[in-house]
């Protein structure tokens, strides 16, 4: 967990099957956490640049995934949740995909 001037934020690695196509992403939490946002990123191994795949408020499913095919050979993936308050709780992240 990181604390900065904008509040608390957390990040977690995401491991999905190589070649899977992501169709949706959601992060669920308590009622207080719904004011926070989540972002699903891919990180290029060669440059360490991060690219946004999906973004929404906690409790809202994003189905408009940018670059949805998972490529574990050249990329890693993570979800971050931003602007959390100390009473906010994150329960889980769910990523829907097809093979």
Short mmCIF file of C-alpha atoms in Angstrom, two decimals:
data_model
loop_
_atom_site.label_atom_id
_atom_site.label_comp_id
_atom_site.label_asym_id
_atom_site.label_seq_id
_atom_site.Cartn_x
_atom_site.Cartn_y
_atom_site.Cartn_z
CA UNK A 1 0.00 0.00 0.00
CA UNK A 2 1.22 3.49 -0.85
CA UNK A 3 0.12 6.70 0.88
CA UNK A 4 0.52 9.99 -0.96
CA UNK A 5 -1.10 13.43 -1.00
CA UNK A 6 -4.11 12.03 -2.88
CA UNK A 7 -4.82 9.31 -0.31
CA UNK A 8 -4.13 5.57 -0.25
CA UNK A 9 -3.58 3.34 -3.25
CA UNK A 10 -2.85 -0.34 -3.69
CA UNK A 11 -1.60 -2.42 -6.58
CA UNK A 12 -1.58 -6.17 -7.24
CA UNK A 13 -0.08 -8.34 -9.99
CA UNK A 14 -2.50 -10.11 -12.34
CA UNK A 15 -1.60 -13.48 -13.85
CA UNK A 16 -3.77 -14.71 -16.72
CA UNK A 17 -3.26 -17.46 -19.33
CA UNK A 18 -1.10 -16.49 -22.31
CA UNK A 19 -3.32 -15.75 -25.31
CA UNK A 20 -6.47 -15.15 -23.24
CA UNK A 21 -8.77 -12.34 -24.41
CA UNK A 22 -9.95 -10.13 -21.55
CA UNK A 23 -13.63 -9.20 -21.87
CA UNK A 24 -14.35 -7.41 -18.57
CA UNK A 25 -12.76 -6.20 -15.36
CA UNK A 26 -14.25 -5.16 -12.01
CA UNK A 27 -12.98 -4.43 -8.51
CA UNK A 28 -15.47 -4.80 -5.64
CA UNK A 29 -15.34 -3.17 -2.21
CA UNK A 30 -17.46 -1.72 0.56
CA UNK A 31 -19.76 1.27 0.01
CA UNK A 32 -17.04 3.77 0.93
CA UNK A 33 -14.68 2.37 -1.70
CA UNK A 34 -17.10 3.09 -4.57
CA UNK A 35 -15.74 6.64 -4.71
CA UNK A 36 -12.31 5.20 -5.60
CA UNK A 37 -11.19 4.18 -9.10
CA UNK A 38 -9.35 1.13 -10.36
CA UNK A 39 -7.04 0.79 -13.34
CA UNK A 40 -5.94 -2.38 -15.14
CA UNK A 41 -2.50 -1.97 -16.72
CA UNK A 42 -0.11 -3.87 -18.95
CA UNK A 43 3.60 -3.22 -18.48
CA UNK A 44 6.03 -3.74 -21.36
CA UNK A 45 9.02 -5.80 -20.19
CA UNK A 46 11.47 -4.06 -22.56
CA UNK A 47 10.65 -0.46 -21.58
CA UNK A 48 8.79 -0.74 -18.24
CA UNK A 49 6.14 1.56 -19.75
CA UNK A 50 2.62 1.02 -18.39
CA UNK A 51 -0.46 1.19 -20.64
CA UNK A 52 -4.06 1.46 -19.48
CA UNK A 53 -6.32 -1.46 -20.48
CA UNK A 54 -9.41 -0.65 -18.39
CA UNK A 55 -10.55 1.87 -15.81
CA UNK A 56 -13.72 2.42 -13.77
CA UNK A 57 -15.03 3.22 -10.31
CA UNK A 58 -14.89 0.46 -7.72
CA UNK A 59 -18.08 -1.59 -8.13
CA UNK A 60 -18.42 -0.76 -11.85
CA UNK A 61 -17.49 -3.31 -14.52
CA UNK A 62 -15.45 -2.10 -17.50
CA UNK A 63 -16.09 -4.09 -20.69
CA UNK A 64 -14.23 -1.82 -23.11
CA UNK A 65 -10.78 -3.38 -22.78
CA UNK A 66 -7.95 -1.81 -24.78
CA UNK A 67 -5.51 -4.39 -26.27
CA UNK A 68 -7.39 -7.31 -24.69
CA UNK A 69 -5.14 -10.26 -25.71
CA UNK A 70 -2.74 -11.35 -22.95
CA UNK A 71 0.91 -11.66 -24.03
CA UNK A 72 2.95 -12.96 -21.09
CA UNK A 73 6.13 -13.17 -23.16
CA UNK A 74 6.57 -9.40 -23.45
CA UNK A 75 4.14 -7.93 -20.89
CA UNK A 76 3.09 -8.15 -17.24
CA UNK A 77 -0.25 -7.02 -15.81
CA UNK A 78 -1.51 -5.34 -12.63
CA UNK A 79 -4.55 -3.67 -11.11
CA UNK A 80 -4.26 -0.52 -9.03
CA UNK A 81 -6.96 1.12 -6.90
CA UNK A 82 -6.61 4.87 -6.32
CA UNK A 83 -7.81 7.48 -3.81
CA UNK A 84 -8.80 5.10 -1.04
CA UNK A 85 -9.70 6.38 2.42
CA UNK A 86 -8.66 4.58 5.60
CA UNK A 87 -12.15 3.05 6.12
CA UNK A 88 -12.44 1.76 2.52
CA UNK A 89 -12.21 -1.99 1.95
CA UNK A 90 -11.38 -3.77 -1.30
CA UNK A 91 -12.79 -7.31 -1.44
CA UNK A 92 -11.60 -8.69 -4.79
CA UNK A 93 -10.91 -8.07 -8.46
CA UNK A 94 -12.59 -10.20 -11.14
CA UNK A 95 -11.33 -10.40 -14.68
CA UNK A 96 -13.43 -12.17 -17.28
CA UNK A 97 -11.63 -13.70 -20.25
CA UNK A 98 -11.99 -16.24 -23.04
CA UNK A 99 -9.41 -18.70 -24.34
#
